[in-house]
Every structure is written in C-alpha cells, then in structure tokens.
XYZ file of C-alpha atoms in Angstrom:
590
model
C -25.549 64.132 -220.608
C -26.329 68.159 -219.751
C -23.420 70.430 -219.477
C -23.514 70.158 -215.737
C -23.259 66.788 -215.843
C -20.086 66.359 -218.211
C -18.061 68.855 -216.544
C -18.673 67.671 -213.171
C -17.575 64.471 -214.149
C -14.663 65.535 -215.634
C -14.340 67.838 -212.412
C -13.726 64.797 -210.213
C -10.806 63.569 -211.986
C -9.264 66.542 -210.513
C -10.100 66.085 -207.719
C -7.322 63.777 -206.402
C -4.993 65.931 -207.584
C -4.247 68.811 -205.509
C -2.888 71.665 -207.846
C -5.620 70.901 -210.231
C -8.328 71.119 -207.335
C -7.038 74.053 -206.096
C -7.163 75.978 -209.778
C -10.651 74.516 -209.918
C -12.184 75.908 -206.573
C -10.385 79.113 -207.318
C -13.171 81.948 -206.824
C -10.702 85.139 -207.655
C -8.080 85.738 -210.295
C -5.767 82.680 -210.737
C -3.088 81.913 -212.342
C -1.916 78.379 -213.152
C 2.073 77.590 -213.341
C 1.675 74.184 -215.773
C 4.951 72.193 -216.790
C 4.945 69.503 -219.072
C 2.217 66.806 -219.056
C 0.421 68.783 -215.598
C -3.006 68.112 -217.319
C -3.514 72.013 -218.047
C -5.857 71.540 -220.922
C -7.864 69.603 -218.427
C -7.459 71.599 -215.953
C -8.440 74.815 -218.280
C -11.097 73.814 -219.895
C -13.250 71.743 -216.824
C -13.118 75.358 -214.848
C -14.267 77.008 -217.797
C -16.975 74.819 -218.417
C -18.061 75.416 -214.453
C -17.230 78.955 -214.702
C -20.065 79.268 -217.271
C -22.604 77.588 -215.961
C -21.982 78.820 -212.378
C -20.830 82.108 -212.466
C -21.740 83.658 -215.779
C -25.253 83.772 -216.265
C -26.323 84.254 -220.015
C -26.473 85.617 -222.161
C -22.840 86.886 -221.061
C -19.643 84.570 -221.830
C -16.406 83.929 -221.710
C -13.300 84.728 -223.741
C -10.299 82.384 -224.115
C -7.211 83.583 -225.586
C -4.558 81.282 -226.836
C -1.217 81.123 -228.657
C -1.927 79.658 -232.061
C -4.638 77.736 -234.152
C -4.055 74.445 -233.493
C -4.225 75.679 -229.421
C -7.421 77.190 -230.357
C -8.785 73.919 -232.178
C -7.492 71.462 -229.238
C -9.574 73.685 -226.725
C -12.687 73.783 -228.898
C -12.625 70.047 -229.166
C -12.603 69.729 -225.229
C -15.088 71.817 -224.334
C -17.247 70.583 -226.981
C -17.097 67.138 -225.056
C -18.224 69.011 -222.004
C -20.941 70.579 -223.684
C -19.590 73.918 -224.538
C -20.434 75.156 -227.629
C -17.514 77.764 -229.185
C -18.983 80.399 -230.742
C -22.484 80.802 -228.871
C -20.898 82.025 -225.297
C -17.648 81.023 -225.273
C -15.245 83.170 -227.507
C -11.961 80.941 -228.402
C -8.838 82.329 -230.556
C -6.001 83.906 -230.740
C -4.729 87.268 -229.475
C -5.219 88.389 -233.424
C -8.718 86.873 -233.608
C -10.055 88.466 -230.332
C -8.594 91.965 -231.457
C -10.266 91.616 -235.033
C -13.629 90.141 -234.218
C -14.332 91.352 -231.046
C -12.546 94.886 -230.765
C -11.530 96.025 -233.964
C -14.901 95.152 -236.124
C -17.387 96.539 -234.319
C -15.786 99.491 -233.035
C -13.244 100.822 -235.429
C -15.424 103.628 -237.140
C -16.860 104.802 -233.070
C -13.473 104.531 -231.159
C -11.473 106.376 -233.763
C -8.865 103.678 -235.132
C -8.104 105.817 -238.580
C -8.840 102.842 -240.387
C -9.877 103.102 -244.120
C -14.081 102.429 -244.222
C -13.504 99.379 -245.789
C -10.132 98.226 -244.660
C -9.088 94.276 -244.628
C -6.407 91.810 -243.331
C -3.728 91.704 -245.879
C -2.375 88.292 -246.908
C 1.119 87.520 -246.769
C 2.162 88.807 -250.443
C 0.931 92.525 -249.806
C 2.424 92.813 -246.602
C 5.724 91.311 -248.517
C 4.974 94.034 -250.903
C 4.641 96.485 -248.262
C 7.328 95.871 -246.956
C 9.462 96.108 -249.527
C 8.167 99.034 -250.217
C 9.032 100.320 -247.285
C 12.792 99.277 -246.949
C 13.602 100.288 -250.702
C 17.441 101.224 -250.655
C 18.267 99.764 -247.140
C 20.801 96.564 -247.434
C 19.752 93.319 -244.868
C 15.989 93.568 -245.737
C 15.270 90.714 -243.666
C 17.200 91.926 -240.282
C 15.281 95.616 -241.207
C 11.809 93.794 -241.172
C 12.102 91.503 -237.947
C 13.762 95.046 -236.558
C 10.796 96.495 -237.443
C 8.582 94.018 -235.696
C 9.928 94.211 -232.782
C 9.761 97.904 -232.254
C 5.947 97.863 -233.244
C 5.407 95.000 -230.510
C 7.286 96.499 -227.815
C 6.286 100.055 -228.513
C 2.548 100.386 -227.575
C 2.411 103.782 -226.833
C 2.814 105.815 -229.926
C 2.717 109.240 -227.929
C 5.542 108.157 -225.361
C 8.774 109.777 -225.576
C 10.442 106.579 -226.093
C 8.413 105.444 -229.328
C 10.683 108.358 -231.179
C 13.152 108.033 -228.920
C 14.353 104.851 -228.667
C 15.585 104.149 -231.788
C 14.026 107.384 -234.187
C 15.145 105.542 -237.565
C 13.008 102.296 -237.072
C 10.242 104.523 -235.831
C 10.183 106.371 -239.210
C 10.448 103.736 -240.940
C 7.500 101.577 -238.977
C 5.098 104.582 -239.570
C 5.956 104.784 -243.379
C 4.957 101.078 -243.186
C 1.853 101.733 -241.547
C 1.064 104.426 -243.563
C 1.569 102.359 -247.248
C -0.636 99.636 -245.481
C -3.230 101.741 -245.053
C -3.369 104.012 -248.121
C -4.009 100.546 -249.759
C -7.064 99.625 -246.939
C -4.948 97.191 -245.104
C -3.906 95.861 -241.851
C -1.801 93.221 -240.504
C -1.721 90.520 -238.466
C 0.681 92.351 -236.184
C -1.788 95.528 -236.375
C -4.167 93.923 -234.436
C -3.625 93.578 -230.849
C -1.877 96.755 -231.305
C -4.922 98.683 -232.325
C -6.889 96.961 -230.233
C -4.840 97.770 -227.002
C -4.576 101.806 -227.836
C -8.483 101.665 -228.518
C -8.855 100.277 -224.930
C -6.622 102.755 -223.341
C -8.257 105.481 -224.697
C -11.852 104.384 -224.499
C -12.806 103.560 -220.787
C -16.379 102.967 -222.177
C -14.806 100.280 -224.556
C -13.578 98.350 -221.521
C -16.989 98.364 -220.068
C -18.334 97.270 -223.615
C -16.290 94.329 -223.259
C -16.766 93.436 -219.427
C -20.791 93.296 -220.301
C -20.080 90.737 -222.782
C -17.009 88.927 -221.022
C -17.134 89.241 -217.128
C -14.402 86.328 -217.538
C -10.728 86.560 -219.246
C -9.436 82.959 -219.958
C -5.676 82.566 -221.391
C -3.747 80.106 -222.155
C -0.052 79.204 -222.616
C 0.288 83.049 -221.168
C 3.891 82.879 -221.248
C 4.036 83.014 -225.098
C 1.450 85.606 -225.929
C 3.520 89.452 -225.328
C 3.333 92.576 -224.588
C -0.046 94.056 -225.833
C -1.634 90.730 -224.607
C -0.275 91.532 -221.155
C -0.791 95.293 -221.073
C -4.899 94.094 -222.380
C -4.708 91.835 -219.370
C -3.425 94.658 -216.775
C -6.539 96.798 -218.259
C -9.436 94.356 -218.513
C -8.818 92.357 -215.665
C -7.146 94.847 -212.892
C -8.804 97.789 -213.883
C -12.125 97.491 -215.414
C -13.061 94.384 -213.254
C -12.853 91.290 -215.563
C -11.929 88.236 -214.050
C -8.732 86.191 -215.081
C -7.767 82.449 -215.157
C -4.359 82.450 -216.789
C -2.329 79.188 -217.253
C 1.271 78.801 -218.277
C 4.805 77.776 -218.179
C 8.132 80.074 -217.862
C 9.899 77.264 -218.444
C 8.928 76.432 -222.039
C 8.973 80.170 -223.125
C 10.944 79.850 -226.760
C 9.461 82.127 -228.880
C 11.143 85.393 -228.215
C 11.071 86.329 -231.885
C 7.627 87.233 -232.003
C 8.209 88.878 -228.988
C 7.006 86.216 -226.235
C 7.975 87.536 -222.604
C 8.420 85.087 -219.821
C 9.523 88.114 -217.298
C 5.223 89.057 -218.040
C 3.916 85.719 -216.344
C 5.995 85.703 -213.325
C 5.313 89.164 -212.589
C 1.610 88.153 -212.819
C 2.198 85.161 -210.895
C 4.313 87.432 -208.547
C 1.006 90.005 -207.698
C -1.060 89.689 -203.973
C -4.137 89.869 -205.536
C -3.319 86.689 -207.876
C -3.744 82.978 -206.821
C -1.086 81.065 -207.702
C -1.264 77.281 -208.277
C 1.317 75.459 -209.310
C 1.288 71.801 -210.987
C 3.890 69.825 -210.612
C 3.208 66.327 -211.653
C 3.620 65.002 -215.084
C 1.267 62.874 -216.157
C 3.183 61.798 -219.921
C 6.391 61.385 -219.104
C 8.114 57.945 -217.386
C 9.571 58.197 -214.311
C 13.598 58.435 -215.357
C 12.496 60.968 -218.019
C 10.748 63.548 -215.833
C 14.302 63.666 -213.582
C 16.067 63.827 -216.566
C 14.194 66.598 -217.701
C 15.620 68.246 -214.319
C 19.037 68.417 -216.388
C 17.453 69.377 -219.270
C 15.938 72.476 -217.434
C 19.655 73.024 -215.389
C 16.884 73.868 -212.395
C 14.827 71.713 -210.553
C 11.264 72.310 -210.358
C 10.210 69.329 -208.057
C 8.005 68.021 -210.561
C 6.888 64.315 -210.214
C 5.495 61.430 -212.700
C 2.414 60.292 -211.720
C 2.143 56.929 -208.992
C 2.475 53.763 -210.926
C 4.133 55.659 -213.834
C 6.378 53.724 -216.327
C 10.278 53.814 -215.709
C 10.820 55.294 -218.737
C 14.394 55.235 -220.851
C 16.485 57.749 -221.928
C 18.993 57.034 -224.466
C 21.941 58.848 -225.969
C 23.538 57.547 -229.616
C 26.872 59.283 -230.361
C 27.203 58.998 -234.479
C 30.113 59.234 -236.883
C 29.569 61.228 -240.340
C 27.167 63.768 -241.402
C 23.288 63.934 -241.412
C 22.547 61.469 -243.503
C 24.586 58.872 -242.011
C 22.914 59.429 -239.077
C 19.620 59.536 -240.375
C 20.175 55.988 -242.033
C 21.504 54.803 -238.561
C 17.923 56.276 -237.025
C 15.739 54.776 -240.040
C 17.689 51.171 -240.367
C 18.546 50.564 -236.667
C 17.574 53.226 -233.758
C 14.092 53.123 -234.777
C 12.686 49.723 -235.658
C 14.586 48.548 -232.208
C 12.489 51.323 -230.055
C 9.495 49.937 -232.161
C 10.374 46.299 -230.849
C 10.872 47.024 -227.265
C 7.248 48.994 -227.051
C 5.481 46.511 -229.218
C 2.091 48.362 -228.688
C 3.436 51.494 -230.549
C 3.351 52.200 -234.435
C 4.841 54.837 -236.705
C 1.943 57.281 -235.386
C 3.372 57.258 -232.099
C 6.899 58.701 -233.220
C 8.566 61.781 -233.647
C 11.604 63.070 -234.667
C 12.666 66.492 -233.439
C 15.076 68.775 -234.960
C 16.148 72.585 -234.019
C 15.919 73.595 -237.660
C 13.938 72.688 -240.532
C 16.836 72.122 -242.899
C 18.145 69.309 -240.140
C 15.155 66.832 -241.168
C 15.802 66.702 -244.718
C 17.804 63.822 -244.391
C 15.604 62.074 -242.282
C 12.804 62.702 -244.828
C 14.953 61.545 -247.691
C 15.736 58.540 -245.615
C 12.250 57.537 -244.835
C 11.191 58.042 -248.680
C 13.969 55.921 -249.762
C 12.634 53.011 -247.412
C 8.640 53.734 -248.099
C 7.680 54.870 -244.657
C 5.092 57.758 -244.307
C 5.682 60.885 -242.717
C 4.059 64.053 -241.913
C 5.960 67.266 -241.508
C 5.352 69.950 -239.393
C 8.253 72.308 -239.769
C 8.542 75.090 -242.179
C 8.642 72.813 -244.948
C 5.521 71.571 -244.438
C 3.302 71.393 -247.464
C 1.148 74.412 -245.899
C 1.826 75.735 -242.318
C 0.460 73.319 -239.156
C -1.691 76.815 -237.734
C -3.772 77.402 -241.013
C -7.585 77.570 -239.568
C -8.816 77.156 -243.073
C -6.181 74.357 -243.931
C -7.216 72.368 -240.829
C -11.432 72.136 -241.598
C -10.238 71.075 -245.341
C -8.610 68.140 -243.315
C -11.395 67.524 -241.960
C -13.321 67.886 -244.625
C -11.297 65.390 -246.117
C -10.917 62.464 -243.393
C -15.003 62.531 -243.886
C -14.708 61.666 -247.334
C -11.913 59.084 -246.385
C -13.928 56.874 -243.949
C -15.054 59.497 -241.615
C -18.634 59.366 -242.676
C -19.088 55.650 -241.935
C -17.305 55.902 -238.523
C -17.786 59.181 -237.248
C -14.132 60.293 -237.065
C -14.933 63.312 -237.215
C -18.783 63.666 -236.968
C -20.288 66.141 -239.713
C -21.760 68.396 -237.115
C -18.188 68.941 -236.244
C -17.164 69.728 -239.712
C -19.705 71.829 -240.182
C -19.624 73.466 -236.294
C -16.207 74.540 -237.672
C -16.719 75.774 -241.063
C -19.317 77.900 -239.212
C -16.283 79.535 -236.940
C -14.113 79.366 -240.496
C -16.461 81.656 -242.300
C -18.245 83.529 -239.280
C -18.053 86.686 -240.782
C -21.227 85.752 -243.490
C -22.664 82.644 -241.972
C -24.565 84.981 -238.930
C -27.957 83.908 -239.422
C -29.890 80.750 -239.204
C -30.834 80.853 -242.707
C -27.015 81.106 -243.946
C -25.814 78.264 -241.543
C -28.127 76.161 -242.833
C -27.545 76.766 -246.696
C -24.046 76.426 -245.653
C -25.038 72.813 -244.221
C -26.653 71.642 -247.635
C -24.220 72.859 -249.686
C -21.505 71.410 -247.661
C -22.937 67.686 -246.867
C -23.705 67.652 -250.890
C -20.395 67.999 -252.162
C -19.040 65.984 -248.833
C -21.234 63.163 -250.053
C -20.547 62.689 -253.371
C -16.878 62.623 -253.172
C -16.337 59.854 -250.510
C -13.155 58.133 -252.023
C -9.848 58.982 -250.821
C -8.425 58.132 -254.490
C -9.694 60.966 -255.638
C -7.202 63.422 -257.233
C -6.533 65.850 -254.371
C -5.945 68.946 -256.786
C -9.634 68.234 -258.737
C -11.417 67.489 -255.180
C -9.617 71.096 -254.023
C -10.439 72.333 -257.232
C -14.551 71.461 -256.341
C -14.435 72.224 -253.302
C -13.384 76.189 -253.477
C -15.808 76.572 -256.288
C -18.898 74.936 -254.531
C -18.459 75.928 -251.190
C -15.338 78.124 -250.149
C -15.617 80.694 -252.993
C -19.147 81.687 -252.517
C -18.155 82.969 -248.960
C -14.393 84.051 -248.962
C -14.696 87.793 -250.478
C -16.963 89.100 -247.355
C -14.146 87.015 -244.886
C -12.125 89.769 -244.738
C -9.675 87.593 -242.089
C -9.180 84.928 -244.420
C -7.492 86.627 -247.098
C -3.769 85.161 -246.001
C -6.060 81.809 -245.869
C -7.019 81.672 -248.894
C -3.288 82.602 -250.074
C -2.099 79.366 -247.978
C -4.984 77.149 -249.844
C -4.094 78.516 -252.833
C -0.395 78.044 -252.776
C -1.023 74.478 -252.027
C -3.489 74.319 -254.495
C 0.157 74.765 -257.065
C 1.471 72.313 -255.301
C -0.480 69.599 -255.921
C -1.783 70.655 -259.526
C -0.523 68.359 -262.810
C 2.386 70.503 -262.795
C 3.377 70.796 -259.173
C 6.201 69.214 -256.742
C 2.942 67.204 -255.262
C 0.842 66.405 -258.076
C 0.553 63.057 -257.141
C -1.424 63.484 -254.385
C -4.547 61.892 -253.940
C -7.609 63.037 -250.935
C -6.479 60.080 -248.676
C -3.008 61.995 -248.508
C -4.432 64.908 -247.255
C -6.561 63.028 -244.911
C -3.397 61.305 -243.718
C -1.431 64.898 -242.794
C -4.761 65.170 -240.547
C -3.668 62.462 -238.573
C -5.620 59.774 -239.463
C -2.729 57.329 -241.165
C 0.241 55.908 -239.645
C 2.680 58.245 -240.167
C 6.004 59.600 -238.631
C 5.806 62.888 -237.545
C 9.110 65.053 -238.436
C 9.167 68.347 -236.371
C 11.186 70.964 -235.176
C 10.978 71.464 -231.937
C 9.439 74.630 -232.236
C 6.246 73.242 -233.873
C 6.673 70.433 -231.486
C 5.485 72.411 -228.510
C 2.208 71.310 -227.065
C 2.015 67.738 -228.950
C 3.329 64.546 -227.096
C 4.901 60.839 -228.516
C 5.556 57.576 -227.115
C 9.071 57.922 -228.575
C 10.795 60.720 -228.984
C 14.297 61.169 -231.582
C 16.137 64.495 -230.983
C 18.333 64.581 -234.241
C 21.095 67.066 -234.890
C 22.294 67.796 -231.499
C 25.235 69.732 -233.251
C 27.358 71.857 -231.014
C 27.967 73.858 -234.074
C 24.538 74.796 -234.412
C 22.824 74.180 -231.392
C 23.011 76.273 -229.075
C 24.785 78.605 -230.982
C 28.390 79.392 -230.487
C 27.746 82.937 -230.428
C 24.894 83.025 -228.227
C 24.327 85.966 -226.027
C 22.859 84.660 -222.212
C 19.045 85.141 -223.166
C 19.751 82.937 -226.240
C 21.693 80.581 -224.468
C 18.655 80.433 -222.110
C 15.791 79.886 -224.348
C 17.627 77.210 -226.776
C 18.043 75.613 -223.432
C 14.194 76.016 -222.624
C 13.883 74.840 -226.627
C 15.820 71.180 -225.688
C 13.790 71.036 -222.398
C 10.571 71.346 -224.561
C 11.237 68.604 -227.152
C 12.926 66.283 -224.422
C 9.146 66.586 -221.971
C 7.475 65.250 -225.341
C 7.904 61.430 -224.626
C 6.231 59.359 -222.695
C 8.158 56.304 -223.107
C 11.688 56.673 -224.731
C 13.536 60.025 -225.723
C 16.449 59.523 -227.879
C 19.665 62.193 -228.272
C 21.484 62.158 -231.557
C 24.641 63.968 -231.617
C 27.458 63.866 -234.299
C 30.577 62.173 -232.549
C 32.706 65.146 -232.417
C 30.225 67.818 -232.017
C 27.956 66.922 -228.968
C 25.624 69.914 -227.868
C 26.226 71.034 -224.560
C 22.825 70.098 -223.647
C 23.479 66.408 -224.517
C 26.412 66.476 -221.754
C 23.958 67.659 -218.698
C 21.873 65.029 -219.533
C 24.850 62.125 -219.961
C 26.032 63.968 -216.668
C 22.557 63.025 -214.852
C 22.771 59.561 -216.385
C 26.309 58.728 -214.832
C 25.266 60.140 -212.007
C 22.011 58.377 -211.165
C-alpha cells in the first residue's frame, strides 16, 4: 500500500468524527484540545502523514516534538504503519533531542553558543558531581538543586533584569554550575532547549535555517513541554513563518516540577490566528466512567463515550489496616473477582496505580508472595520506562524470545531503531548496513530466552553497542542506565537471576501486571484499573498550597481516565482522600 494510500485510509476513520475531521482539514495553525481516550495519536499522526505528502514537498520535512521517549517511540510506530519513515523527513523526539541534533550540533561553533570544541551530554553521575560541586557548604542540597532548575527553566533571558534580579543568590549559583559543566566539556539535559532558544533569538538567519528544512512544527502533549518549548514555538511558528499543529490537554497537566505550564496552551489555544478544535469524546473509557471522570476533574468538560460504548463500573473498597493488608485484600479478593466478571481480560490488561513509588511495595511483595508477574514502571523500576537505548535492547530481546519466528517485532524495525539509537555514526549507507550484519549475527545466534540475561548483555555491548557508543555523544547517560542494570543483573546483583525472556517480558510481551504510579501512568490505558493508597494523609497533601491542590487533582483525574472497563478506589478506612469523596458523591447521586 503507498503512503497515500495508508493514510487516507486511516483518514476516513476520522471522518465520522467531527473534532477529528475538523483538525484534519485544518489548512492554518491548529491546535488540538485532546482529553482522555479523544483518539489524538490518531488524529496526530494521520494529518502528519497528509501534511507530508500534500503540503511539504521534499526534500523538506517535518518536525514533531513530544514529551518523553516512550511518546516519541508510540508516534514512530504509527506513522511507520502509514508509511512514514522517522528519520528520512520526518524528525521525531523530544524537546532535548530536537535542540541537540538539530540546533545545537550543527550550529554551535557558527551561532556562538561558548561551547567547549568538543563538548558532550553529561550522564547523570557528572552532573551529580557537578552539582555537588556547586552547592558545597549549603544545607538541603536537594531543595538547592530542584531550586536551581527551576530558575534556569523559567529564566531564558540571561541579559534581562530579572535573571539577576529575581532571586541574585540562585543566579550565582546557576552560573557557577554552568561554568564547572563546561570547564569539564559538558552540557546537560536541561542545557539544551535553553541554548537552543537564545541561539534562535539571536540568530534570525538560524530561524530561516530551520524553516528551509521544517516548513511544519508538530507537538504533542503541548501542555507538558515549558517554557523554552513555548517561547521556540512563539519564534518559529509566529514569527519566522513555520506552521504549527499542536495537540494537548490542560486538564492532565501534572508535571509542574520540571516546569510544565498549562497557563502556555490555553493562551495558544486563546490566539485569533489559531484554530482551535476540541475533542470531546472518549473512545476507552465506559460510559459511567467518563461521567465519573466529571467528578474526578470537579469541572465538566462535556466529554462523551463513544455510541454503543460499554456501561462501565466504578467501584470504591474502603479497607481496614495498613498497606499491606490492603494489598492482600487487592491480590486475594479485589482482583481475581474483576478478572471473573471480564472473563476476556488477563493479568496484561491490569494496572495498579499509586501516587508514590514507595505505595506499591506492598503490592509487589504481595504479588511475589503468590507467583504472579509484574512489571514496574515507577521509580523503582529496574531501569527508567523513557530510556531510548533500554527500549531497542527490549526489542532486541523479544526477537530472540520468539520474535523472529512471528514477527513481533520485525527485524527491520529493530534495526530502523538502532539506526535512530546510534544516528550520530550510522550516517552513511555503508555504516547502516555493517550495522545490519553485525546486528542480525549476534540476534541470530542467541534466540533462547533462557539465556542468562547478564552474559547475553554482556555480548551484546561488546559486539554491537560498544563499537558505536564513544562518537554518541547523547548517549552517554544511556549507557550509564545500561550499565547500572548491567550490576543488577550480574552473579552478584539484586537481579542476577534473570534470564533474556525476563527482559523480553518488561517489553510487554508476557502476561504481566503492570504496577505504576500515576505519573508514569500517563498516556498508557487498562481494562481494569486499581488506584491504591488513596491516603488523605498523603494524597493530596495536607499542606498543599491551591496550585498543588490543583494538579494532584489533575494527577487522580489522569489515573482514573486509564480504564476502559472497571476503575477501582482503595482508600484506608479512616483516611479517605478527598478525591475518593467527589467521586462516592457522583455515585450517590446518579
């Protein structure tokens, strides 16, 4: 099927839904307002596909931004199936990615960045080191660092008044940062769009460099991407002429600590020369679980399950004792009797949702105790969910575990994203396709998931990774990931029991319970849904300020939209969170 073909196909199931059409025919700059279950990836990535094969003729492109990784990956995957090759035209990453690779590479030495001649991304132990460096003597490290961050986020322009003014101690101390960062021919993650927005401003010829190559600004999940993402977007898009599809949701906003800004998409939303589209029905959630969610929210956004939707069942289990009372009452009761009612689901098709990562221990304890599999995606995960690197060696490993008999997933995808992994050295024809043999060789002779995961790691960096990794200068904090879970499942790790089918398993293959907290839960969606810990003592906070109290609000509304069939609220008996009593409200109610 040619390009045209797929996404015009995929075009008409949009059709018969209004909102979507709308965003679709859009000819100007548009920006979609998506709640839960709206169909936005859909929706984003069919326009995109028309976009470049109607309106951007080649060899130009298209850049999408979006929030994390694993947003990144699902995007790639869809417009792959309408024939849209990442990486040739279509530019898809994160704000840090599109700063780095397409800003910050090839014009540091010509738009006058001060950055060291051969300057790299430092990993996570010499910024730590940095760091520390840098707040020597100062009590409260921890509260000094995230101070620090947020200054450098919200501070753009370093010749303002209010960049000294503001707060003058923080400023000091963010420049002495900067300063022992680069003296040792580093950068940082949060260095990126920050560089990259200062080179813009200063460099109207930069903008144009970047409209030649990009006539089109894609971004997704807009709400959670900040300032210097927003200030890019005011540049490229309503100054130097690029055109912008935007899609997002004020309403599940909830990460303010690295500095996401809901105020930024309704004022976008808010501008005359913006179309705005809203969509407003939910095709996940059951019927009695999209009103619910109304009480979730505390405002009603008219959205609407689908025609012919299932009724869907919200539950609420009051529970006596502490957490791992009530994680035994969720293993031994709650959960096997959701199971039975929707006989078509399995363990896969569960999660259990917690607002901090120290909540699901119990629930992991309890589900080792009775031998059922889980995956966690918290902060205690065995390596964090976003990890580019981390997610192609899943891949690499569901091959070996069955993939290469049934095509789940296809080499050429394995090896289409091992070319974006290590795009910095495999530029040419003839390193792609050494790449290829190398990679399909050791693939091939390692296609048994009883291997020991630590010796089949061990082989793989040596054979394929290592060769490449020193000239990736963006994969240095990858590499530290890989290797710290590398001493996790060596002879003498916590893990060292783990063979390759366990790895393939945490790539979603196996039938596993997924343990979350909400947080990482964002974007993903369940057939049943268990919200543990509802704690008034912890969540929301008592001491909340108003913006808190508002986003932990947003935070519940998020993990409740995740179910399609059943969401579950557990609460300690004498310490329901106020969020639990809107929703028994709405239930008494209805």
């Amino acid at each position: 099927m040619s390009n045209r073909a797929a996404y015009l196909r995929a075009a008409e199931h949009l059709r018969g839904n209004s909102g979507q059409w709308q965003a679709y025919e859009s000819v100007g700059h548009c920006v979609v307002l998506a709640g839960p279950g709206s169909g936005k990836t859909r929706t984003l990535t069919t326009k995109m596909a028309r976009m470049l094969a109607e309106d951007v003729p080649e060899p130009r492109g298209i850049a999408c931004i979006t929030y994390n990784n694993e947003c990144a990956r699902e995007l790639e995957d869809r417009l792959a199936a309408l024939g849209v090759e990442p990486g040739r035209r279509a530019f898809v990453g994160t704000i840090h990615s599109f700063s780095l690779t397409q800003i910050i590479l090839p014009y540091a030495k010509v738009s006058g960045m001060d950055l060291p001649d051969e300057f790299r991304v430092a990993s996570r132990t010499e910024r730590a080191e940095v760091m520390k460096a840098t707040l020597t003597g100062l009590s409260n490290q921890r509260e000094w660092e995230s101070r620090l961050s947020a200054y450098r986020r919200s501070h753009l322009d370093r010749a303002s008044d209010a960049w000294r003014e503001n707060d003058p101690t923080v400023a000091s101390l963010v420049e002495d940062f900067e300063s022992r960062l680069r003296r040792r021919g580093l950068i940082d993650f949060e260095d990126m769009p920050l560089l990259a927005v200062r080179a813009l401003r200063a460099h109207p010829w930069l903008q144009s460099a970047l409209l030649a190559k990009y006539p089109v600004l894609v971004v997704d999940e807009y709400q959670d991407l900040g300032v210097a993402l927003h200030q890019m977007v005011m540049g490229l898009c309503f100054s130097t002429g690029m055109r912008l599809f935007a899609v997002g949701d004020v309403d599940q906003s909830i990460y303010s600590f690295t500095g996401a800004r809901p105020d930024l998409l309704e004022k976008l939303a808010g501008r005359d020369d913006v179309e705005t589209v809203a969509l407003r029905l939910n095709y996940r959630c059951g019927n009695r679980i999209v009103v619910a969610s109304r009480a979730a929210l505390g405002e009603s956004r008219e959205y609407e399950a689908i025609a012919g939707a299932a009724q869907g069942a919200v539950h609420i289990h009051s529970l006596s004792g502490d957490y791992a009372r009530h994680a035994d009452e969720l293993m031994a009761a709650l959960l096997p009797a959701a199971l039975a009612r929707n006989s078509e689901l399995n363990y896969g098709d569960v999660a259990v949702l917690y607002p901090f990562a120290w909540m699901g221990d119990a629930v992991a304890e309890k589900a080792k105790a009775l031998g059922i599999g889980f995956l966690r995606t918290d902060s205690k995960a065995l390596y964090p969910r976003s990890s580019r690197l981390m997610q192609w060696i899943e891949l690499c490993a569901q091959w070996c575990c069955g993939g290469w008999r049934t095509g789940a997933p296809r080499f050429s995808k394995i090896a289409d994203q091992g070319r974006r992994t290590f795009s910095e050295v495999l530029n040419s024809e003839e390193t792609c396709v050494d790449f290829q043999k190398r990679l399909i060789g050791y693939l091939w002779a390692r296609r048994s998931p009883g291997l020991r995961l630590h010796d089949w790691l061990n082989d793989l960096v040596a054979e394929v990774i290592e060769p490449l990794a020193d000239e990736c200068m963006s994969l240095h904090d990858e590499l530290e990931i890989l290797a710290m879970f590398m001493a996790r499942v060596a002879p003498d790790g916590d893990s060292c029991e783990m063979e390759l089918g366990s790895l393939a398993g945490d790539g979603g293959q196996l039938n596993r319970l997924t343990l979350s907290s909400l947080h990482s839960a964002k974007g993903r969606e369940f057939g049943l849904v268990f919200m543990f810990g509802l704690d008034a003592r912890y969540f929301p906070h008592p001491r909340a300020d108003a913006s808190e109290m508002l986003e932990a609000r947003r935070l519940f509304y998020v993990g409740f939209t995740r179910a399609k069939s059943e969401v579950h609220l557990i609460h300690p008996r004498e310490a329901a969170s106020r969020f639990v009593g809107h929703i028994r409200s709405h239930l008494e109610q209805a």
